[in-house]
Amino acid sequence: AQSVAQPEDQVNVAEGNPLTVKCTYSVSGNPYLFWYVQYPNRGLQFLLKYITGDNLVKGSYGFEAEFNKSQTSFHLKKPSALVSDSALYFCAVRDLRGSQGNLIFGKGTKLSVKP
Amino acid sequence: DAGITQSPRHKVTETGTPVTLRCHQTENHRYMYWYRQDPGHGLRLIHYSYGVKDTDKGEVSDGYSVSRSKTEDFLLTLESATSSQTSVYFCAIRPGDSPNEKLFFGSGTQLSVL
């Protein structure tokens, strides 16, 4: 089965501290992984993706994600959190079962960064 | 929002009535999607389209139908709305043919079925 899990409903971080938002996946082939962010009352925005190559992927707004095949994880990270990073974060994996490659999204993790 | 307009932005309706949501894009991309967002479920795919009159079902298609008679418009219809269809609905487009392309999302439609 193709699936993605975000084990934390909410992550709380103090401004200036590093942040990690966790994601694990289950696919029957090579994984194609994505992170999206949703700010209040807005649609989702693309942050970054892993398709192949370097396990450390850099994205928008200073975010990066580390692909770990042995742990089947794709955690989102940022060295120094900002209050403006507070939002809902979604991990997604490409569904390899169909020919269209639609995305399967996780349930989302709410990130709260306090001053 | 990459030229994506969803209408209406908010809708309140009664159980049993039909409802149509519209997604309009200005870029003539082939791929368009309808998702619903619910707490504890994230985003779930309802239907998608890969061209005019080419549509297919997603994970949660029961109770929904779609139509795409023009490249720029993708309509989502709830034939007979139920309270379980109260949700936020997002339209998305994919600019290229590669499934590794990122999606662009509209601002959403908040639908309440009373």
GROMACS .gro file of C-alpha atoms in nm:
model
  229
    1ALA     CA    1   0.000   0.000   0.000
    2GLN     CA    2   0.110   0.353  -0.071
    3SER     CA    3   0.082   0.577   0.229
    4VAL     CA    4   0.241   0.858   0.422
    5ALA     CA    5   0.225   0.922   0.794
    6GLN     CA    6   0.285   1.233   1.000
    7PRO     CA    7   0.306   1.106   1.357
    8GLU     CA    8   0.270   1.445   1.528
    9ASP     CA    9  -0.050   1.647   1.512
   10GLN     CA   10   0.130   1.950   1.649
   11VAL     CA   11   0.488   2.065   1.699
   12ASN     CA   12   0.574   2.354   1.929
   13VAL     CA   13   0.903   2.536   1.892
   14ALA     CA   14   1.053   2.853   2.033
   15GLU     CA   15   1.163   3.115   1.782
   16GLY     CA   16   1.529   3.075   1.692
   17ASN     CA   17   1.537   2.706   1.778
   18PRO     CA   18   1.570   2.432   1.518
   19LEU     CA   19   1.252   2.260   1.408
   20THR     CA   20   1.173   1.916   1.273
   21VAL     CA   21   0.841   1.798   1.132
   22LYS     CA   22   0.835   1.424   1.085
   23CYS     CA   23   0.712   1.217   0.791
   24THR     CA   24   0.737   0.848   0.717
   25TYR     CA   25   0.624   0.674   0.403
   26SER     CA   26   0.534   0.335   0.264
   27VAL     CA   27   0.562   0.269  -0.110
   28SER     CA   28   0.624  -0.035  -0.324
   29GLY     CA   29   0.890   0.126  -0.540
   30ASN     CA   30   1.112   0.432  -0.546
   31PRO     CA   31   0.952   0.707  -0.339
   32TYR     CA   32   0.878   1.051  -0.476
   33LEU     CA   33   0.819   1.277  -0.177
   34PHE     CA   34   0.691   1.630  -0.130
   35TRP     CA   35   0.633   1.887   0.142
   36TYR     CA   36   0.364   2.153   0.123
   37VAL     CA   37   0.273   2.432   0.365
   38GLN     CA   38  -0.066   2.587   0.431
   39TYR     CA   39  -0.102   2.926   0.592
   40PRO     CA   40  -0.439   3.018   0.750
   41ASN     CA   41  -0.723   3.057   0.500
   42ARG     CA   42  -0.497   2.980   0.207
   43GLY     CA   43  -0.436   2.692  -0.028
   44LEU     CA   44  -0.128   2.471  -0.002
   45GLN     CA   45   0.206   2.594  -0.130
   46PHE     CA   46   0.492   2.375  -0.248
   47LEU     CA   47   0.804   2.373  -0.030
   48LEU     CA   48   1.033   2.105  -0.171
   49LYS     CA   49   1.052   1.758  -0.321
   50TYR     CA   50   1.273   1.453  -0.338
   51ILE     CA   51   1.281   1.266  -0.664
   52THR     CA   52   1.632   1.125  -0.681
   53GLY     CA   53   1.990   1.220  -0.599
   54ASP     CA   54   2.116   1.398  -0.288
   55ASN     CA   55   1.938   1.290   0.028
   56LEU     CA   56   1.932   1.645   0.160
   57VAL     CA   57   1.688   1.858  -0.032
   58LYS     CA   58   1.671   2.234   0.005
   59GLY     CA   59   1.350   2.424  -0.049
   60SER     CA   60   1.170   2.752  -0.002
   61TYR     CA   61   1.187   2.980   0.304
   62GLY     CA   62   1.503   2.814   0.440
   63PHE     CA   63   1.347   2.470   0.480
   64GLU     CA   64   1.521   2.147   0.397
   65ALA     CA   65   1.430   1.781   0.419
   66GLU     CA   66   1.637   1.470   0.463
   67PHE     CA   67   1.546   1.155   0.276
   68ASN     CA   68   1.638   0.839   0.469
   69LYS     CA   69   1.567   0.522   0.277
   70SER     CA   70   1.653   0.280   0.557
   71GLN     CA   71   1.415   0.454   0.795
   72THR     CA   72   1.160   0.532   0.522
   73SER     CA   73   1.148   0.891   0.643
   74PHE     CA   74   1.147   1.237   0.490
   75HIS     CA   75   1.162   1.481   0.782
   76LEU     CA   76   1.129   1.853   0.726
   77LYS     CA   77   1.383   2.072   0.903
   78LYS     CA   78   1.485   2.430   0.954
   79PRO     CA   79   1.788   2.544   1.156
   80SER     CA   80   1.622   2.848   1.312
   81ALA     CA   81   1.243   2.880   1.336
   82LEU     CA   82   1.054   3.202   1.277
   83VAL     CA   83   0.714   3.298   1.416
   84SER     CA   84   0.603   3.336   1.055
   85ASP     CA   85   0.675   2.965   0.999
   86SER     CA   86   0.365   2.884   1.206
   87ALA     CA   87   0.138   2.696   0.967
   88LEU     CA   88   0.007   2.354   0.872
   89TYR     CA   89   0.260   2.128   0.700
   90PHE     CA   90   0.174   1.836   0.476
   91CYS     CA   91   0.396   1.556   0.358
   92ALA     CA   92   0.293   1.378   0.037
   93VAL     CA   93   0.405   1.079  -0.164
   94ARG     CA   94   0.340   1.005  -0.526
   95ASP     CA   95   0.097   0.718  -0.575
   96LEU     CA   96   0.279   0.465  -0.791
   97ARG     CA   97  -0.021   0.238  -0.838
   98GLY     CA   98  -0.184   0.445  -1.108
   99SER     CA   99  -0.049   0.586  -1.429
  100GLN     CA  100  -0.122   0.947  -1.335
  101GLY     CA  101   0.104   0.965  -1.031
  102ASN     CA  102  -0.141   1.147  -0.808
  103LEU     CA  103  -0.026   1.260  -0.466
  104ILE     CA  104  -0.126   1.098  -0.138
  105PHE     CA  105  -0.115   1.349   0.146
  106GLY     CA  106  -0.052   1.296   0.513
  107LYS     CA  107  -0.291   1.431   0.774
  108GLY     CA  108  -0.084   1.738   0.839
  109THR     CA  109   0.121   1.872   1.130
  110LYS     CA  110   0.048   2.206   1.285
  111LEU     CA  111   0.367   2.396   1.359
  112SER     CA  112   0.348   2.664   1.625
  113VAL     CA  113   0.650   2.890   1.673
  114LYS     CA  114   0.637   3.108   1.985
  115PRO     CA  115   0.838   3.428   2.030
  116ASP     CA  116  -0.218   3.149  -0.673
  117ALA     CA  117  -0.098   3.059  -1.023
  118GLY     CA  118  -0.411   3.191  -1.192
  119ILE     CA  119  -0.655   2.963  -1.012
  120THR     CA  120  -0.993   3.096  -0.905
  121GLN     CA  121  -1.240   2.899  -0.701
  122SER     CA  122  -1.602   3.003  -0.667
  123PRO     CA  123  -1.786   3.048  -0.449
  124ARG     CA  124  -1.546   3.105  -0.160
  125HIS     CA  125  -1.815   3.021   0.093
  126LYS     CA  126  -2.139   2.831   0.056
  127VAL     CA  127  -2.408   2.726   0.300
  128THR     CA  128  -2.667   2.484   0.174
  129GLU     CA  129  -2.924   2.239   0.296
  130THR     CA  130  -2.912   1.862   0.295
  131GLY     CA  131  -3.045   1.715  -0.027
  132THR     CA  132  -2.976   2.013  -0.251
  133PRO     CA  133  -2.735   2.000  -0.545
  134VAL     CA  134  -2.423   2.213  -0.525
  135THR     CA  135  -2.167   2.299  -0.791
  136LEU     CA  136  -1.822   2.436  -0.720
  137ARG     CA  137  -1.617   2.592  -0.993
  138CYS     CA  138  -1.244   2.597  -1.051
  139HIS     CA  139  -1.112   2.826  -1.321
  140GLN     CA  140  -0.753   2.848  -1.443
  141THR     CA  141  -0.598   3.097  -1.680
  142GLU     CA  142  -0.301   2.891  -1.803
  143ASN     CA  143  -0.462   2.603  -1.997
  144HIS     CA  144  -0.290   2.327  -1.802
  145ARG     CA  145  -0.406   1.970  -1.864
  146TYR     CA  146  -0.417   1.841  -1.510
  147MET     CA  147  -0.671   1.965  -1.259
  148TYR     CA  148  -0.772   1.819  -0.924
  149TRP     CA  149  -1.040   1.846  -0.661
  150TYR     CA  150  -0.945   1.773  -0.300
  151ARG     CA  151  -1.134   1.799   0.025
  152GLN     CA  152  -0.966   1.893   0.350
  153ASP     CA  153  -1.096   1.769   0.682
  154PRO     CA  154  -0.938   1.775   1.029
  155GLY     CA  155  -0.764   1.448   1.101
  156HIS     CA  156  -0.773   1.342   0.736
  157GLY     CA  157  -0.553   1.592   0.561
  158LEU     CA  158  -0.626   1.630   0.192
  159ARG     CA  159  -0.806   1.356   0.006
  160LEU     CA  160  -0.846   1.340  -0.370
  161ILE     CA  161  -1.204   1.345  -0.496
  162HIS     CA  162  -1.167   1.355  -0.875
  163TYR     CA  163  -0.910   1.467  -1.123
  164SER     CA  164  -0.890   1.553  -1.490
  165TYR     CA  165  -0.614   1.509  -1.745
  166GLY     CA  166  -0.784   1.691  -2.029
  167VAL     CA  167  -1.114   1.809  -2.168
  168LYS     CA  168  -1.374   1.540  -2.097
  169ASP     CA  169  -1.103   1.319  -1.945
  170THR     CA  170  -1.172   1.266  -1.577
  171ASP     CA  171  -1.120   0.993  -1.323
  172LYS     CA  172  -1.210   0.910  -0.966
  173GLY     CA  173  -0.997   0.967  -0.664
  174GLU     CA  174  -0.999   0.823  -0.315
  175VAL     CA  175  -1.330   0.974  -0.198
  176SER     CA  176  -1.544   1.014  -0.509
  177ASP     CA  177  -1.876   0.878  -0.380
  178GLY     CA  178  -2.145   1.145  -0.391
  179TYR     CA  179  -1.945   1.369  -0.625
  180SER     CA  180  -1.931   1.415  -0.999
  181VAL     CA  181  -1.714   1.637  -1.216
  182SER     CA  182  -1.717   1.785  -1.560
  183ARG     CA  183  -1.458   1.948  -1.777
  184SER     CA  184  -1.601   2.080  -2.102
  185LYS     CA  185  -1.333   2.347  -2.141
  186THR     CA  186  -0.964   2.336  -2.051
  187GLU     CA  187  -0.996   2.626  -1.813
  188ASP     CA  188  -1.292   2.507  -1.606
  189PHE     CA  189  -1.328   2.205  -1.379
  190LEU     CA  190  -1.663   2.174  -1.203
  191LEU     CA  191  -1.735   1.966  -0.894
  192THR     CA  192  -2.098   1.875  -0.829
  193LEU     CA  193  -2.252   1.734  -0.518
  194GLU     CA  194  -2.564   1.570  -0.656
  195SER     CA  195  -2.749   1.571  -0.324
  196ALA     CA  196  -2.547   1.733  -0.050
  197THR     CA  197  -2.511   1.558   0.286
  198SER     CA  198  -2.374   1.685   0.616
  199SER     CA  199  -2.070   1.458   0.572
  200GLN     CA  200  -1.975   1.671   0.273
  201THR     CA  201  -1.924   1.976   0.491
  202SER     CA  202  -1.560   2.049   0.422
  203VAL     CA  203  -1.310   2.282   0.263
  204TYR     CA  204  -1.266   2.204  -0.104
  205PHE     CA  205  -0.946   2.283  -0.290
  206CYS     CA  206  -0.881   2.285  -0.657
  207ALA     CA  207  -0.526   2.229  -0.780
  208ILE     CA  208  -0.349   2.233  -1.113
  209ARG     CA  209  -0.032   2.064  -1.231
  210PRO     CA  210   0.156   2.273  -1.488
  211GLY     CA  211   0.337   1.990  -1.665
  212ASP     CA  212   0.278   1.634  -1.774
  213SER     CA  213   0.537   1.491  -1.534
  214PRO     CA  214   0.380   1.363  -1.212
  215ASN     CA  215   0.686   1.503  -1.032
  216GLU     CA  216   0.573   1.856  -1.106
  217LYS     CA  217   0.450   2.053  -0.808
  218LEU     CA  218   0.085   2.134  -0.768
  219PHE     CA  219  -0.060   2.483  -0.738
  220PHE     CA  220  -0.367   2.522  -0.521
  221GLY     CA  221  -0.658   2.761  -0.522
  222SER     CA  222  -0.772   2.942  -0.209
  223GLY     CA  223  -1.047   2.695  -0.129
  224THR     CA  224  -1.425   2.684  -0.092
  225GLN     CA  225  -1.573   2.646   0.254
  226LEU     CA  226  -1.891   2.441   0.217
  227SER     CA  227  -2.136   2.391   0.501
  228VAL     CA  228  -2.426   2.148   0.458
  229LEU     CA  229  -2.694   2.197   0.720
   0.00000   0.00000   0.00000
